[in-house]
Amino acid sequence: MSGKKLAVFITEWDPHFWSRILKGIGNHAKSRGYEVFVFDCFGGSGVKRKHDKGEFHIFDLPDITQFDGVIVAASTIVPTVVVKSLGERIVKSGVPAISLEVPIDGLDFGGISNHDAMISMMDHVIVHHKCRRIYYVSGPEGNAEASMRKSAYFDAMEKAGLEVSEENVFTGTYEFESGYRSVDYFKALPDGLPQAIVCANDAMAMGVCRRLDELGVSVPDQVIVTGFDNIDTSNDYVPSLTTVSRPKKDLGALACDYIISKIEDPSLSTGVKCKTRLEFRESCGCQSTNLYVGRKFREQHFRQIEEEANLSRFMNRMLARVTDCDWFSELFKCLQDYVDMLECERFYFCIDHSLIDEGIVLPGDHTDKDTIRKQLRWMKEDFPEHVSVVLATNKGKLFKCADYNGRERIMPIEEEKFRSSSDLYIYEPIHYQDNCFGYCIMVNPTPGKRILGVNQWLLMVGNAIETIRRKHVMNLAIEQLDELYTTDPMTGLYNRYGLERYAAEMINICVQERQPLVAVFFDLDGLKPINDEFGHEVGDIAIKTVADVLRIVGDEGDVITRIGGDEFLALCSVDLELVERKIHQVDIELEKKNKELDLPFTVSASAGYKCIIPNENFDLDALIEEADQAMYEVKKKKKEAMSLQNSKNSIS
C-alpha cells in the first residue's frame, strides 16, 4: 500500500446514515487526493450472537499504522466493547483519528450533542404541547448514542418535575419492529398509553405510528410521536415525523477535512461540532395534514416498491442457485452471475486458501485418520495468512489474481495497475457465525447508492460456503463410519459385516458366469501359548503379521476377512492350482516376516480350502464350514508331524 489513505470504520444498521456520511467522506477525500478504505459490516443489533462476532472480524483486518488518518462512525457500532477495543488500537497506533457522534477516549470528537438535541425535543413536547405522561422508546443497550438520548429523557422529565420511571422506557434495537412492539408494552402498563411517545430514532417512531393506527389511536390527536435523525422517509411517512435533523453528509465532509488538516498539523485538536435542528411535522401536530400526494413522492414510492420486488426476485434466484452448488468451484462460478448487483467498478472475493485446499477432502482419501475431527473443528477467528482470490472483476469482466500473504497486504497485487489517488474501497466480511472465511472488496461503488441487498448477498454466500464444507465433511464421515462398520479395527481386513457385503458381488459374478469360488480358511498356529508366555499385546503382533501377509499375497478383488480371534478367510475366484500357489506364497512371506520382526517365536498359519462353482441356491456358510474343516485336517496333520518329530528327537 502506498499514497495517502484514510481508514473508515462503520456498520450498516442504518443505510440512510451510511450513505450520507460516507458520501460526504468520499467526495471530500477525492477532492484532496486521498484513497478511502471502508471497513464495514452488518453486526450490532444489540444482541450477543456468533453472527455479530463474525461480522466485527472485519475491524481486525487492517494494520492501522499503514493509514494516514482514521474516521470511526462510532454511533453505528452498537456493542461498546467493540468501540472500546477499536479505540484502544487506534490510540496505540498513534494515527490521527476522529470519532463521529459518540466520544471515544483518546480520539477527537465530531458530531452533535445527542443529549442536548434530545433535551430540545423533550422541551418541545413538554412546554409547547403541555404533555405530562411521556414514555420513551430507547435504542439498544450498549450503544453510547442510545444511552445519551435516554439520559436526556430522564433529565428533561426531572427538570420539568414530571414523574418518571424505568417502567416507562422500552428498550428497542433502532428497528421498525421494536417501535411497533413498544406500543403493546406501553398499552399493558397500569396507566395505559401516554400523551406522547418519544423515540430514539425515526425507524422506531414509524413502528410506533403504525401500531397506534392499527389500534385505532390517532396520531397526534390522542398520542404525540417524535423521532430522531430525520432520515429520508421521515417527511414522506404518514404521518410525517417530528424529528431531529443532523447534517450527516456535512458531518462526513467536515470530519474528512478535519482529519486531513490534522495529518498536516498534528497539534490540531478542536474536533468538529455540528448543530441540530428540530423538524416540526404532523406527528406532533405542529404541521397540518397534507393529503396531497405530489408527483415526486409517487415516483419515489413506486420506484421503491419496484426495486424491492426486483431485489426479492433476484435474491430468490440467487438463493436457489447457490443452494444447488456442491463444490466450491461451482459456487464461485455461480457468483459470477451475481456480482453486477453490487454495482462497483471492481470486485474481489478473497478467502482462506486452506478452506478450499484442505477443507474439502475427496471421498476415499483416508490418509489422515483425524480428517473428520480436523474439518469439523475448522475454525478461524482471524483473517487468512494465505489468501486466494477466487473471483475478480473489473467493469464486469473477469480476470485472474494471484494468491497473496494476508499478513503483508489486504488486497491483490493486481489492483496496483488499476489504482488511482482517490479510490474508495469497501471491505465486507465473509463468514458463517464466528467462523471467518475471508472478505470481499468493492472498489468505487456507484456514487450515493448503497445496494439494499448486499447484506443478504454476503449472508447467502457465507452460508453456502459453510453448507458445502459441512456437506463434504459429513459425506467423508459417513464413508469412514461405513468403513468402520465393515472393517476389523486391529488388522484393517474386512470383518463379518464386510464379508457379507463384499462377498455378495463376487458370488453373483461366479453364479452368472459359472466361475469357481474358492474359500481359503487360515488359522494362526499356537496363539494361546504365545499369549500365555508373552502376553496378548505380543499375540496381537502375530495376528497383524498374518493379516499383513494375506493382504500382500491377495489379489485385487479378493475378499480377505478376519473371522475372529486368530481365524482368517480369503474368498477368491481362481483355479485350484493358483490357490495352492497362493497358500505356498503365504508361507514364504511369513518366513520373511519372521526374519524382519525377530520375534522369540515363529509366526505360522495353517490353511485349508474348498472350491465350488456356485448356483443360485449357494450357501456361503456351508462353503466356509467345509474350508474350516479342511484347515482343521491340515492343522491336525501338522500337529501329528510335529509330535512325531519331537518323538524322534527325544529318542535320538
XYZ file of C-alpha atoms in Angstrom:
652
model
C 0.000 0.000 0.000
C 1.269 3.463 -0.865
C -0.052 7.025 -1.218
C -2.388 8.935 1.099
C -5.004 6.750 2.764
C -7.884 7.117 5.193
C -9.481 4.231 7.070
C -13.179 4.377 7.940
C -14.867 2.001 10.409
C -18.647 1.820 10.159
C -21.605 -0.573 10.348
C -24.649 -0.752 8.099
C -27.543 -0.991 10.544
C -28.831 2.362 9.232
C -28.452 2.633 5.433
C -29.555 6.270 5.473
C -26.773 7.218 7.864
C -24.263 5.062 5.974
C -24.936 6.554 2.557
C -24.966 10.161 3.680
C -21.926 10.188 5.919
C -19.820 8.025 3.611
C -20.787 10.120 0.605
C -19.544 13.182 2.453
C -16.266 11.470 3.349
C -15.738 10.007 -0.115
C -16.402 13.211 -2.022
C -14.151 15.318 0.188
C -11.352 12.732 0.273
C -11.400 12.541 -3.508
C -11.006 16.305 -3.817
C -7.989 16.134 -1.520
C -6.378 13.175 -3.323
C -6.941 10.570 -0.594
C -7.926 6.942 -1.028
C -10.622 5.781 1.394
C -10.669 2.251 2.814
C -14.009 1.466 4.445
C -14.236 -1.495 6.819
C -17.930 -2.169 7.020
C -20.148 -4.902 8.450
C -23.738 -5.621 9.433
C -23.105 -6.515 13.067
C -24.572 -4.787 16.071
C -28.276 -5.474 16.531
C -27.719 -5.185 20.246
C -27.998 -8.963 20.652
C -24.970 -11.013 21.632
C -24.588 -13.673 18.969
C -21.963 -15.515 16.956
C -23.045 -13.772 13.757
C -22.157 -10.346 15.150
C -18.778 -11.643 16.271
C -18.116 -12.864 12.751
C -19.191 -9.519 11.297
C -16.931 -7.464 13.546
C -13.883 -9.519 12.483
C -13.574 -7.054 9.597
C -12.393 -4.364 12.015
C -9.355 -6.545 12.820
C -8.287 -6.802 9.176
C -6.320 -3.564 8.659
C -2.995 -2.596 10.199
C -3.967 0.898 11.351
C -0.358 2.108 11.253
C -0.482 1.768 7.457
C -3.017 4.611 7.212
C -2.569 8.379 7.451
C -5.824 9.010 9.294
C -8.864 7.234 10.734
C -12.570 8.085 10.923
C -14.786 5.981 13.196
C -18.552 6.184 12.753
C -18.870 5.172 16.394
C -22.603 5.844 16.615
C -23.245 2.995 14.175
C -21.275 0.457 16.244
C -23.636 -0.920 18.875
C -21.523 -3.007 21.300
C -19.450 -0.648 23.460
C -16.824 -3.368 23.881
C -16.173 -3.247 20.119
C -15.912 0.556 20.179
C -13.556 0.453 23.166
C -11.298 -2.199 21.640
C -11.150 -0.367 18.309
C -10.405 2.919 20.059
C -7.545 1.378 22.028
C -5.987 0.021 18.823
C -6.231 3.408 17.130
C -4.729 5.262 20.097
C -1.889 2.748 20.287
C -1.178 3.215 16.561
C -0.635 6.958 17.018
C -2.544 7.685 13.790
C -4.701 10.883 13.778
C -8.330 9.875 14.301
C -11.794 11.266 14.889
C -14.873 9.584 16.322
C -18.247 10.612 14.943
C -21.229 11.320 17.215
C -20.002 9.124 20.091
C -16.872 10.089 22.049
C -14.010 7.574 22.222
C -11.228 8.054 24.766
C -8.083 9.354 23.091
C -9.786 10.348 19.808
C -11.025 13.748 18.689
C -14.796 14.126 18.516
C -17.014 15.115 15.630
C -20.777 15.421 15.692
C -23.726 16.718 17.595
C -24.619 16.698 21.242
C -27.142 13.851 21.410
C -28.066 14.865 24.942
C -28.772 18.493 24.093
C -30.705 17.566 20.932
C -32.979 15.181 22.832
C -33.449 17.764 25.615
C -34.689 20.192 22.952
C -37.180 17.633 21.651
C -38.405 16.821 25.156
C -38.794 20.528 25.960
C -40.915 20.944 22.828
C -43.201 18.081 23.866
C -43.423 19.239 27.487
C -43.585 23.022 27.076
C -45.260 23.557 23.716
C -47.639 20.580 23.785
C -48.028 20.532 27.572
C -47.637 16.741 27.794
C -47.179 15.255 31.270
C -47.220 11.499 30.710
C -44.414 10.843 28.249
C -42.992 7.374 27.525
C -39.717 6.660 25.773
C -38.522 4.111 23.191
C -34.755 3.739 23.621
C -32.046 2.371 21.360
C -30.194 -0.848 22.177
C -28.280 -1.418 25.380
C -24.564 -0.964 24.896
C -24.903 1.765 22.277
C -23.372 5.009 23.543
C -25.598 7.259 21.428
C -28.707 5.470 22.687
C -27.504 5.913 26.280
C -27.019 9.677 25.834
C -30.504 10.157 24.379
C -32.099 8.052 27.101
C -30.276 10.048 29.758
C -31.652 13.258 28.229
C -35.192 11.882 28.520
C -34.812 11.352 32.253
C -33.084 14.710 32.739
C -35.843 16.588 30.906
C -38.601 14.835 32.846
C -36.936 15.535 36.179
C -36.231 19.184 35.232
C -39.936 19.634 34.471
C -40.885 17.978 37.757
C -42.691 15.131 35.981
C -42.970 11.592 37.259
C -40.522 9.282 35.502
C -39.661 5.589 35.834
C -37.661 2.902 34.046
C -41.005 1.162 33.603
C -41.930 3.898 31.134
C -38.963 3.069 28.881
C -38.996 0.355 26.230
C -35.545 -0.764 25.026
C -35.546 -1.309 21.278
C -32.995 -2.119 18.590
C -33.319 1.006 16.404
C -35.504 -1.049 14.069
C -39.129 -0.507 12.942
C -40.294 -3.716 14.586
C -39.137 -2.753 18.086
C -41.064 0.533 17.854
C -44.107 -1.451 16.785
C -43.786 -3.793 19.791
C -43.268 -0.930 22.246
C -46.882 0.195 21.829
C -48.244 -3.103 23.167
C -45.810 -2.866 26.068
C -46.969 0.671 26.950
C -50.631 -0.251 26.479
C -50.252 -3.016 29.074
C -48.919 -0.616 31.749
C -51.328 0.313 34.570
C -51.964 3.807 33.172
C -52.229 2.620 29.564
C -50.984 4.659 26.639
C -49.349 8.042 27.401
C -49.898 11.506 25.918
C -46.629 11.285 23.986
C -44.116 8.629 22.907
C -40.636 9.987 22.238
C -38.389 7.678 20.201
C -34.593 7.461 19.928
C -34.749 7.253 16.116
C -37.143 7.621 13.203
C -37.445 3.946 12.298
C -38.833 3.074 15.731
C -41.115 6.149 15.629
C -42.583 4.846 12.366
C -43.213 1.483 14.029
C -44.997 3.249 16.898
C -47.225 5.159 14.447
C -48.083 2.005 12.536
C -49.159 0.083 15.638
C -51.158 3.007 17.043
C -53.012 3.283 13.724
C -53.855 -0.443 13.847
C -55.258 0.063 17.355
C -57.387 2.989 16.173
C -55.356 5.524 18.154
C -54.949 8.838 16.312
C -51.521 10.463 15.946
C -51.168 13.251 17.077
C -54.723 13.847 18.359
C -54.550 11.107 21.008
C -50.802 10.342 21.207
C -47.928 12.541 20.033
C -44.976 10.691 18.470
C -41.475 12.036 17.769
C -38.343 10.560 16.194
C -34.683 11.418 15.785
C -32.278 11.531 12.786
C -34.533 12.931 10.037
C -33.976 10.017 7.669
C -35.102 10.365 4.055
C -38.505 8.760 4.594
C -39.383 10.651 7.791
C -41.004 13.516 5.884
C -42.855 11.228 3.461
C -44.223 8.900 6.138
C -47.869 9.146 7.159
C -47.957 10.991 9.457
C -44.783 12.917 8.659
C -42.450 12.699 11.647
C -41.429 15.441 14.004
C -37.753 14.684 14.402
C -34.216 15.963 14.983
C -32.242 16.789 11.864
C -28.491 16.365 11.925
C -26.188 17.115 8.945
C -24.837 13.663 8.169
C -23.376 14.433 4.757
C -21.872 17.651 6.047
C -20.522 15.791 9.065
C -18.730 13.306 6.792
C -17.149 16.093 4.753
C -16.249 18.140 7.848
C -14.736 15.121 9.595
C -12.714 14.243 6.491
C -11.494 17.810 6.157
C -10.591 17.919 9.853
C -8.609 14.667 9.873
C -6.674 15.664 6.742
C -5.886 19.004 8.393
C -4.714 17.161 11.499
C -2.474 14.935 9.392
C -0.823 18.126 8.182
C -0.871 19.768 11.634
C -0.820 17.145 14.466
C -1.342 19.870 17.099
C -4.923 20.404 15.891
C -7.416 19.113 18.484
C -10.634 21.117 18.166
C -12.678 18.349 16.633
C -15.887 19.017 14.661
C -19.128 20.341 16.111
C -22.417 20.276 14.187
C -25.723 21.898 15.050
C -29.046 20.084 15.068
C -32.472 21.389 14.083
C -35.924 20.320 15.185
C -38.249 19.471 12.302
C -41.869 20.098 13.375
C -44.323 17.979 11.390
C -47.600 16.099 11.573
C -46.758 13.505 14.248
C -46.721 16.162 16.986
C -49.451 18.339 15.471
C -47.264 21.295 14.557
C -47.908 20.778 10.860
C -51.345 20.200 9.395
C -52.012 17.016 7.494
C -51.326 17.363 3.792
C -53.491 14.930 1.878
C -51.990 15.927 -1.451
C -49.529 13.369 -2.699
C -47.176 15.013 -5.135
C -45.761 13.534 -8.297
C -42.237 13.283 -6.874
C -43.451 11.311 -3.875
C -45.493 8.962 -6.062
C -42.468 8.369 -8.273
C -40.244 7.619 -5.272
C -42.854 5.406 -3.669
C -43.471 3.186 -6.669
C -39.783 3.134 -7.580
C -39.075 1.796 -4.104
C -41.775 -0.850 -4.438
C -40.365 -1.880 -7.814
C -36.787 -2.015 -6.510
C -37.793 -4.125 -3.504
C -39.771 -6.513 -5.706
C -36.849 -6.849 -8.129
C -34.461 -7.394 -5.234
C -36.705 -10.090 -3.781
C -36.882 -11.934 -7.114
C -33.142 -11.552 -7.626
C -32.324 -12.888 -4.168
C -34.676 -15.838 -4.582
C -32.968 -16.798 -7.846
C -29.543 -16.417 -6.276
C -30.549 -18.483 -3.244
C -31.821 -21.277 -5.483
C -28.572 -21.262 -7.484
C -26.128 -21.241 -4.576
C -28.153 -23.910 -2.761
C -27.622 -26.220 -5.740
C -23.817 -25.884 -5.551
C -21.987 -28.960 -4.239
C -18.406 -27.754 -4.741
C -16.561 -24.510 -4.062
C -15.526 -24.210 -7.704
C -19.190 -24.499 -8.674
C -20.193 -21.825 -6.151
C -17.545 -19.337 -7.258
C -18.530 -19.787 -10.886
C -22.166 -19.275 -9.914
C -21.349 -15.995 -8.134
C -20.004 -14.546 -11.367
C -23.624 -14.048 -12.420
C -24.468 -12.075 -9.276
C -21.586 -9.609 -8.882
C -23.272 -6.961 -11.055
C -25.911 -6.274 -8.404
C -23.189 -4.885 -6.122
C -22.684 -2.054 -8.638
C -18.989 -1.381 -8.200
C -16.143 -0.746 -10.601
C -14.047 -3.675 -9.376
C -14.777 -6.593 -7.100
C -12.526 -9.090 -5.312
C -13.620 -12.200 -3.441
C -10.771 -13.189 -1.108
C -10.941 -16.307 1.087
C -8.708 -18.541 3.183
C -6.732 -20.825 0.872
C -6.788 -23.653 3.419
C -10.561 -23.716 3.172
C -10.505 -24.833 -0.454
C -7.142 -26.633 -0.235
C -7.565 -28.699 2.924
C -11.148 -28.052 3.882
C -12.507 -30.378 1.220
C -11.236 -33.943 1.133
C -12.316 -36.115 -1.729
C -14.179 -39.326 -0.894
C -11.769 -42.229 -0.472
C -8.910 -40.056 0.812
C -8.350 -41.574 4.238
C -4.646 -40.878 4.627
C -5.316 -38.839 7.760
C -7.467 -40.649 10.304
C -8.136 -37.353 12.103
C -9.510 -35.729 8.940
C -13.115 -35.591 10.153
C -12.216 -34.180 13.539
C -9.949 -31.544 11.997
C -12.519 -30.420 9.453
C -15.434 -30.323 11.875
C -13.280 -28.130 14.101
C -12.069 -25.950 11.208
C -12.335 -22.560 12.840
C -10.740 -19.223 12.035
C -11.296 -16.161 14.171
C -8.789 -14.086 12.261
C -8.235 -13.337 8.615
C -6.223 -15.749 6.459
C -2.476 -15.614 6.023
C -2.679 -17.415 2.677
C -5.375 -15.617 0.672
C -6.884 -16.954 -2.550
C -8.789 -14.590 -4.846
C -11.495 -16.866 -6.212
C -13.386 -14.177 -8.108
C -12.197 -10.834 -9.508
C -13.955 -8.479 -11.920
C -13.139 -5.122 -13.497
C -16.058 -3.272 -15.083
C -17.928 -6.551 -15.338
C -15.074 -8.529 -16.914
C -13.417 -11.429 -15.125
C -9.671 -11.558 -14.573
C -7.319 -13.733 -12.553
C -5.420 -12.775 -9.425
C -2.504 -14.491 -7.712
C -2.702 -15.663 -4.110
C -1.130 -13.321 -1.587
C 0.068 -13.122 2.010
C -2.746 -11.737 4.140
C -0.282 -10.611 6.814
C 1.530 -8.352 4.374
C -1.309 -6.864 2.331
C -5.102 -6.624 2.259
C -5.693 -6.516 -1.480
C -4.482 -8.445 -4.545
C -1.264 -7.251 -6.167
C -3.177 -6.917 -9.459
C -5.127 -3.970 -8.033
C -1.957 -1.860 -8.275
C -2.408 -1.451 -12.035
C -5.931 -0.030 -11.575
C -5.464 2.210 -8.519
C -5.865 5.963 -8.635
C -5.199 8.544 -5.939
C -8.867 8.800 -4.959
C -10.322 5.292 -4.945
C -12.950 4.136 -2.473
C -12.519 0.588 -1.147
C -15.254 -1.109 0.853
C -14.294 -4.259 2.768
C -17.021 -6.656 3.895
C -16.518 -9.876 5.921
C -17.318 -13.326 4.530
C -18.108 -15.676 7.385
C -20.505 -18.165 8.942
C -21.365 -17.214 12.522
C -17.965 -16.511 14.144
C -16.038 -18.647 11.665
C -14.065 -16.310 9.392
C -13.696 -17.327 5.724
C -12.263 -14.105 4.308
C -13.611 -10.874 2.849
C -14.732 -9.191 -0.343
C -13.618 -5.807 -1.650
C -15.920 -3.474 -3.579
C -13.998 -0.717 -5.349
C -15.674 2.569 -6.261
C -19.333 1.624 -5.778
C -21.989 3.654 -7.568
C -21.828 7.177 -6.049
C -24.512 7.918 -3.479
C -26.087 4.496 -3.780
C -25.971 1.670 -1.265
C -27.355 -1.603 -2.549
C -30.030 -2.842 -0.151
C -29.310 -6.480 -0.945
C -25.606 -6.564 -0.133
C -26.261 -7.886 3.379
C -28.376 -10.757 2.028
C -25.784 -11.361 -0.706
C -22.974 -11.743 1.829
C -25.096 -13.811 4.187
C -26.099 -16.242 1.434
C -22.503 -16.660 0.283
C -21.217 -17.305 3.808
C -23.962 -19.848 4.441
C -23.306 -21.529 1.085
C -19.595 -21.926 1.864
C -20.363 -23.484 5.236
C -23.022 -25.748 3.713
C -20.610 -27.065 1.075
C -17.866 -27.515 3.659
C -20.082 -29.430 6.049
C -21.683 -31.468 3.286
C -18.326 -32.871 2.238
C -17.202 -33.399 5.819
C -20.371 -35.364 6.536
C -20.003 -37.418 3.346
C -16.489 -38.274 4.426
C -17.725 -39.091 7.921
C -20.373 -41.424 6.516
C -17.784 -43.122 4.343
C -15.417 -43.595 7.252
C -18.213 -44.805 9.532
C -19.185 -47.290 6.870
C -15.568 -48.402 6.708
C -15.513 -48.868 10.478
C -18.711 -50.928 10.230
C -17.210 -53.323 7.690
C -13.548 -53.334 8.766
C -11.696 -55.092 11.574
C -10.020 -52.265 13.539
C -6.923 -54.283 14.509
C -5.912 -55.624 11.111
C -7.724 -53.425 8.579
C -9.192 -56.531 6.930
C -12.917 -56.973 6.456
C -14.956 -58.160 9.422
C -18.014 -60.421 9.160
C -20.218 -57.482 8.049
C -17.683 -56.640 5.370
C -17.625 -60.277 4.266
C -21.405 -60.310 3.843
C -21.385 -57.100 1.824
C -18.395 -57.577 -0.478
C -18.682 -61.336 -0.981
C -22.144 -60.899 -2.484
C -20.837 -59.247 -5.656
C -18.176 -61.945 -6.162
C -20.734 -64.709 -5.665
C -23.155 -63.135 -8.156
C -20.425 -62.985 -10.811
C -19.445 -66.616 -10.172
C -23.079 -67.732 -10.395
C -23.763 -65.818 -13.609
C -20.511 -66.747 -15.358
C -20.134 -70.256 -13.899
C -16.746 -69.443 -12.396
C -15.134 -71.277 -9.466
C -15.406 -69.765 -5.976
C -12.696 -70.728 -3.504
C -12.822 -70.248 0.258
C -9.412 -70.471 1.947
C -9.508 -70.708 5.738
C -6.372 -69.676 7.677
C -5.678 -70.244 11.342
C -2.717 -68.754 13.241
C -0.706 -71.581 14.790
C -0.161 -71.564 18.543
C -1.752 -68.261 19.508
C -2.694 -69.442 23.014
C 0.871 -70.402 24.007
C 2.107 -67.068 22.602
C -0.452 -65.145 24.689
C 0.271 -67.202 27.792
C 4.044 -66.802 27.611
C 4.479 -63.328 26.087
C 1.165 -61.540 26.668
C -1.765 -60.531 24.495
C -0.017 -57.452 23.058
C 2.636 -59.702 21.529
C -0.122 -62.063 20.418
C -1.724 -59.138 18.594
C 1.553 -58.667 16.700
C 1.299 -62.252 15.482
C -2.320 -61.693 14.355
C -1.390 -58.492 12.498
C 1.553 -60.253 10.867
C -0.695 -62.905 9.341
C -3.154 -60.193 8.224
C -0.346 -58.213 6.544
C 0.847 -61.294 4.677
C -2.675 -62.170 3.476
C -3.031 -58.607 2.203
C 0.305 -58.878 0.356
C -0.498 -62.207 -1.280
C -4.130 -61.410 -2.056
C -5.141 -60.058 -5.450
C -7.434 -57.142 -6.192
C -10.991 -58.393 -5.886
C -10.197 -60.997 -3.214
C -12.345 -60.653 -0.086
C -9.986 -61.153 2.852
C -11.653 -61.298 6.264
C -10.695 -61.717 9.882
C -13.388 -64.104 11.015
C -12.470 -63.659 14.658
C -9.584 -64.197 17.047
C -6.864 -65.998 15.102
C -9.024 -67.125 12.156
C -8.988 -65.630 8.652
C -10.855 -66.259 5.417
C -9.922 -65.412 1.846
C -12.596 -65.648 -0.870
C -11.321 -65.649 -4.433
C -12.323 -66.797 -7.891
C -9.335 -68.768 -9.206
C -8.455 -72.302 -10.216
C -7.076 -74.791 -7.695
C -3.503 -74.600 -8.974
C -3.370 -70.876 -8.252
C -4.911 -71.444 -4.814
C -2.091 -73.847 -3.948
C 0.494 -71.308 -5.131
C -1.112 -68.586 -3.031
C -1.073 -70.716 0.091
C 2.581 -71.560 -0.551
C 3.314 -67.840 -1.075
C 1.756 -67.110 2.322
C 4.272 -69.500 3.926
C 7.157 -67.780 2.101
C 6.014 -64.298 3.133
C 5.604 -65.413 6.759
C 9.198 -66.648 6.753
C 10.305 -63.198 5.569
C 8.271 -61.526 8.297
C 9.778 -63.773 10.971
C 13.251 -62.683 9.932
C 12.262 -58.994 9.850
C 10.478 -58.999 13.202
C 12.976 -61.202 15.053
C 10.302 -62.402 17.467
C 11.022 -65.015 20.200
C 8.676 -67.391 18.372
C 7.776 -68.316 14.806
C 4.609 -66.967 13.233
C 2.939 -69.577 11.061
C -0.561 -70.389 9.852
C -2.449 -73.463 8.731
C -4.654 -73.234 5.648
C -7.444 -75.305 4.163
C -9.671 -74.590 1.234
C -12.798 -75.641 -0.564
C -13.695 -74.867 -4.186
C -17.153 -74.837 -5.713
C -18.970 -73.492 -8.768
C -21.954 -71.857 -7.011
C -25.546 -71.821 -8.194
C -28.464 -69.636 -7.166
C -29.088 -71.780 -4.066
C -25.478 -71.462 -2.948
C -24.834 -71.426 0.836
C -21.736 -69.383 1.729
C -21.746 -70.539 5.359
C -21.619 -74.157 4.256
C -18.641 -73.434 1.979
C -16.803 -71.646 4.819
C -17.556 -74.558 7.162
C -16.051 -77.028 4.674
C -12.959 -74.822 4.233
C -12.669 -74.616 8.032
C -12.851 -78.410 8.256
C -10.175 -78.708 5.566
C -7.974 -76.320 7.538
C -8.564 -78.384 10.679
C -7.344 -81.503 8.865
C -4.175 -79.648 7.779
C -3.581 -78.401 11.309
C -4.165 -81.925 12.664
C -1.561 -83.324 10.284
C 0.857 -80.536 11.284
C 0.469 -81.429 14.950
C 0.909 -85.161 14.231
C 4.036 -84.446 12.189
C 5.406 -82.184 14.917
C 4.631 -84.769 17.595
C 6.382 -87.467 15.534
C 9.385 -85.191 15.016
C 9.561 -84.456 18.733
C 9.449 -88.190 19.471
C 12.333 -88.862 17.080
C 14.332 -86.053 18.623
C 13.816 -87.458 22.138
C 14.894 -90.988 21.064
C 17.988 -89.685 19.360
